[in-house]
């Protein structure tokens, strides 16, 4: 019996994108110095598992923008439930999370790209970028990220910071 992969095409594996997202959230917790390395390892493992499960049927490498809103991790004065569930594994309460993480954070986890924005008018920064093996048509597509850009009230800040490991 064959198992179906959670996407079709040349690259259905979402491990690099999930690793980038988990590494970023973990680094935000690490910079505050209130979480031990052991706790960070447990948190990272729990978040990695939760994201893989959450994205399992919503990962489309052949159409990377499809499902972007579903995969978006969002803190907007309300904690993303996936982050709070992983944090509960290391005993972090919601009030503690609100102290450790930005009050406004958007993290887009899409095939071939992981990017984030802190604040409603902050710059969008790329954490991870890979090249699709075949051209991806984005003409006419409004991604979660593009919709946010269209709704801006202040001018866009057109610079990108790329972080690689």
mmCIF file of C-alpha atoms in Angstrom:
data_model
loop_
_atom_site.group_PDB
_atom_site.id
_atom_site.type_symbol
_atom_site.label_atom_id
_atom_site.label_comp_id
_atom_site.label_asym_id
_atom_site.label_seq_id
_atom_site.Cartn_x
_atom_site.Cartn_y
_atom_site.Cartn_z
ATOM 1 C CA UNK A 1 0.000 0.000 0.000
ATOM 2 C CA UNK A 2 1.494 3.340 -0.960
ATOM 3 C CA UNK A 3 1.272 6.411 1.204
ATOM 4 C CA UNK A 4 0.199 9.654 -0.361
ATOM 5 C CA UNK A 5 2.470 12.606 0.172
ATOM 6 C CA UNK A 6 1.011 15.916 1.302
ATOM 7 C CA UNK A 7 1.493 17.639 -1.997
ATOM 8 C CA UNK A 8 2.372 16.678 -5.504
ATOM 9 C CA UNK A 9 5.203 17.714 -7.720
ATOM 10 C CA UNK A 10 8.936 17.625 -7.296
ATOM 11 C CA UNK A 11 9.142 18.918 -3.730
ATOM 12 C CA UNK A 12 6.389 17.982 -1.314
ATOM 13 C CA UNK A 13 8.765 18.090 1.668
ATOM 14 C CA UNK A 14 8.130 21.083 3.931
ATOM 15 C CA UNK A 15 10.962 20.431 6.411
ATOM 16 C CA UNK A 16 13.222 23.366 5.398
ATOM 17 C CA UNK A 17 10.394 25.885 5.632
ATOM 18 C CA UNK A 18 9.175 24.539 8.969
ATOM 19 C CA UNK A 19 12.753 24.523 10.300
ATOM 20 C CA UNK A 20 13.129 28.203 9.338
ATOM 21 C CA UNK A 21 9.849 29.158 11.036
ATOM 22 C CA UNK A 22 10.624 27.156 14.192
ATOM 23 C CA UNK A 23 14.156 28.552 14.344
ATOM 24 C CA UNK A 24 12.855 32.105 14.078
ATOM 25 C CA UNK A 25 10.220 31.756 16.820
ATOM 26 C CA UNK A 26 12.738 29.944 19.040
ATOM 27 C CA UNK A 27 15.307 32.712 18.512
ATOM 28 C CA UNK A 28 12.733 35.291 19.633
ATOM 29 C CA UNK A 29 12.252 33.301 22.854
ATOM 30 C CA UNK A 30 16.027 32.831 23.253
ATOM 31 C CA UNK A 31 16.843 36.560 23.012
ATOM 32 C CA UNK A 32 14.807 37.323 26.121
ATOM 33 C CA UNK A 33 16.933 34.890 28.142
ATOM 34 C CA UNK A 34 14.014 33.571 30.175
ATOM 35 C CA UNK A 35 13.869 30.142 28.526
ATOM 36 C CA UNK A 36 16.588 27.506 28.967
ATOM 37 C CA UNK A 37 18.196 25.721 26.025
ATOM 38 C CA UNK A 38 16.519 22.474 27.108
ATOM 39 C CA UNK A 39 13.120 24.189 27.159
ATOM 40 C CA UNK A 40 13.845 25.673 23.723
ATOM 41 C CA UNK A 41 14.621 22.216 22.348
ATOM 42 C CA UNK A 42 11.331 20.835 23.689
ATOM 43 C CA UNK A 43 9.434 23.873 22.387
ATOM 44 C CA UNK A 44 11.092 23.585 18.961
ATOM 45 C CA UNK A 45 10.216 19.899 18.672
ATOM 46 C CA UNK A 46 6.612 20.495 19.709
ATOM 47 C CA UNK A 47 6.237 23.426 17.298
ATOM 48 C CA UNK A 48 7.847 21.462 14.437
ATOM 49 C CA UNK A 49 5.398 18.572 14.967
ATOM 50 C CA UNK A 50 2.404 20.886 15.310
ATOM 51 C CA UNK A 51 3.228 22.808 12.128
ATOM 52 C CA UNK A 52 3.858 19.629 10.109
ATOM 53 C CA UNK A 53 0.495 18.273 11.236
ATOM 54 C CA UNK A 54 -1.295 21.597 10.640
ATOM 55 C CA UNK A 55 0.151 21.994 7.132
ATOM 56 C CA UNK A 56 -0.169 18.321 6.137
ATOM 57 C CA UNK A 57 -3.083 18.793 3.722
ATOM 58 C CA UNK A 58 -2.354 22.453 2.954
ATOM 59 C CA UNK A 59 1.061 22.281 1.298
ATOM 60 C CA UNK A 60 1.097 22.834 -2.468
ATOM 61 C CA UNK A 61 4.614 23.247 -3.926
ATOM 62 C CA UNK A 62 3.160 23.498 -7.422
ATOM 63 C CA UNK A 63 0.991 26.446 -6.264
ATOM 64 C CA UNK A 64 2.919 27.987 -3.336
ATOM 65 C CA UNK A 65 0.385 30.765 -2.686
ATOM 66 C CA UNK A 66 -2.519 28.334 -2.324
ATOM 67 C CA UNK A 67 -3.234 27.948 1.385
ATOM 68 C CA UNK A 68 -0.939 30.825 2.389
ATOM 69 C CA UNK A 69 -3.528 32.340 4.729
ATOM 70 C CA UNK A 70 -4.106 28.971 6.411
ATOM 71 C CA UNK A 71 -0.372 28.483 6.989
ATOM 72 C CA UNK A 72 0.186 32.032 8.254
ATOM 73 C CA UNK A 73 1.222 32.245 11.927
ATOM 74 C CA UNK A 74 -0.214 35.383 13.448
ATOM 75 C CA UNK A 75 0.078 37.219 16.735
ATOM 76 C CA UNK A 76 -2.102 40.318 16.719
ATOM 77 C CA UNK A 77 -2.694 41.002 20.411
ATOM 78 C CA UNK A 78 -4.077 37.457 20.311
ATOM 79 C CA UNK A 79 -1.691 34.505 20.493
ATOM 80 C CA UNK A 80 -1.567 32.031 17.630
ATOM 81 C CA UNK A 81 -2.965 28.741 19.007
ATOM 82 C CA UNK A 82 -0.149 26.645 17.516
ATOM 83 C CA UNK A 83 2.491 28.707 19.324
ATOM 84 C CA UNK A 84 0.584 28.658 22.616
ATOM 85 C CA UNK A 85 0.133 24.876 22.390
ATOM 86 C CA UNK A 86 3.874 24.319 21.832
ATOM 87 C CA UNK A 87 4.714 26.795 24.632
ATOM 88 C CA UNK A 88 2.446 24.948 27.041
ATOM 89 C CA UNK A 89 4.770 21.922 26.601
ATOM 90 C CA UNK A 90 7.475 23.863 28.461
ATOM 91 C CA UNK A 91 5.163 25.484 30.987
ATOM 92 C CA UNK A 92 4.945 28.951 29.425
ATOM 93 C CA UNK A 93 1.649 30.668 30.141
ATOM 94 C CA UNK A 94 -0.108 33.095 27.779
ATOM 95 C CA UNK A 95 0.963 36.141 29.826
ATOM 96 C CA UNK A 96 4.578 34.935 29.667
ATOM 97 C CA UNK A 97 4.330 34.435 25.902
ATOM 98 C CA UNK A 98 2.967 37.958 25.464
ATOM 99 C CA UNK A 99 6.006 39.264 27.348
ATOM 100 C CA UNK A 100 8.476 37.191 25.311
ATOM 101 C CA UNK A 101 7.079 37.625 21.786
ATOM 102 C CA UNK A 102 6.144 40.719 19.769
ATOM 103 C CA UNK A 103 2.527 41.801 20.206
ATOM 104 C CA UNK A 104 2.218 42.016 16.410
ATOM 105 C CA UNK A 105 3.907 39.317 14.351
ATOM 106 C CA UNK A 106 3.000 37.744 11.029
ATOM 107 C CA UNK A 107 4.982 34.741 9.812
ATOM 108 C CA UNK A 108 4.242 33.374 6.344
ATOM 109 C CA UNK A 109 5.317 29.758 5.812
ATOM 110 C CA UNK A 110 4.957 28.947 2.130
ATOM 111 C CA UNK A 111 6.646 26.446 -0.168
ATOM 112 C CA UNK A 112 10.015 27.922 -1.161
ATOM 113 C CA UNK A 113 9.741 30.979 1.125
ATOM 114 C CA UNK A 114 9.365 31.871 4.794
ATOM 115 C CA UNK A 115 9.030 35.550 5.651
ATOM 116 C CA UNK A 116 7.874 37.656 8.559
ATOM 117 C CA UNK A 117 6.767 41.108 9.575
ATOM 118 C CA UNK A 118 6.858 42.594 13.075
ATOM 119 C CA UNK A 119 4.227 45.288 13.575
ATOM 120 C CA UNK A 120 1.447 46.249 11.207
ATOM 121 C CA UNK A 121 3.634 48.632 9.205
ATOM 122 C CA UNK A 122 6.944 46.823 9.575
ATOM 123 C CA UNK A 123 9.101 45.645 6.707
ATOM 124 C CA UNK A 124 8.641 42.141 5.357
ATOM 125 C CA UNK A 125 11.844 40.174 5.862
ATOM 126 C CA UNK A 126 12.728 36.872 4.208
ATOM 127 C CA UNK A 127 14.014 34.113 6.492
ATOM 128 C CA UNK A 128 14.251 31.309 3.944
ATOM 129 C CA UNK A 129 14.096 31.259 0.180
ATOM 130 C CA UNK A 130 14.532 28.355 -2.222
ATOM 131 C CA UNK A 131 14.114 28.126 -5.955
ATOM 132 C CA UNK A 132 11.203 26.189 -7.389
ATOM 133 C CA UNK A 133 12.333 23.526 -9.833
ATOM 134 C CA UNK A 134 9.759 24.713 -12.335
ATOM 135 C CA UNK A 135 8.386 28.233 -12.791
ATOM 136 C CA UNK A 136 5.542 29.098 -10.476
ATOM 137 C CA UNK A 137 2.895 31.319 -11.965
ATOM 138 C CA UNK A 138 1.888 34.080 -9.589
ATOM 139 C CA UNK A 139 0.170 36.309 -12.132
ATOM 140 C CA UNK A 140 -3.127 37.475 -10.744
ATOM 141 C CA UNK A 141 -2.558 35.749 -7.410
ATOM 142 C CA UNK A 142 -3.220 37.640 -4.204
ATOM 143 C CA UNK A 143 -1.289 36.000 -1.434
ATOM 144 C CA UNK A 144 -1.882 36.612 2.236
ATOM 145 C CA UNK A 145 1.283 38.728 2.214
ATOM 146 C CA UNK A 146 0.257 40.723 -0.888
ATOM 147 C CA UNK A 147 -3.196 41.386 0.538
ATOM 148 C CA UNK A 148 -1.579 42.805 3.668
ATOM 149 C CA UNK A 149 0.594 45.064 1.503
ATOM 150 C CA UNK A 150 -2.453 46.339 -0.406
ATOM 151 C CA UNK A 151 -4.205 47.252 2.826
ATOM 152 C CA UNK A 152 -1.333 49.421 4.125
ATOM 153 C CA UNK A 153 -2.102 52.923 5.282
ATOM 154 C CA UNK A 154 1.514 54.039 5.313
ATOM 155 C CA UNK A 155 4.056 53.791 2.497
ATOM 156 C CA UNK A 156 5.753 50.467 2.029
ATOM 157 C CA UNK A 157 9.299 50.073 3.220
ATOM 158 C CA UNK A 158 11.001 48.390 0.283
ATOM 159 C CA UNK A 159 13.964 46.620 1.770
ATOM 160 C CA UNK A 160 14.397 42.958 2.607
ATOM 161 C CA UNK A 161 16.668 41.292 5.105
ATOM 162 C CA UNK A 162 17.686 37.740 4.238
ATOM 163 C CA UNK A 163 18.894 35.395 6.955
ATOM 164 C CA UNK A 164 20.605 32.131 6.122
ATOM 165 C CA UNK A 165 22.048 29.431 8.306
#
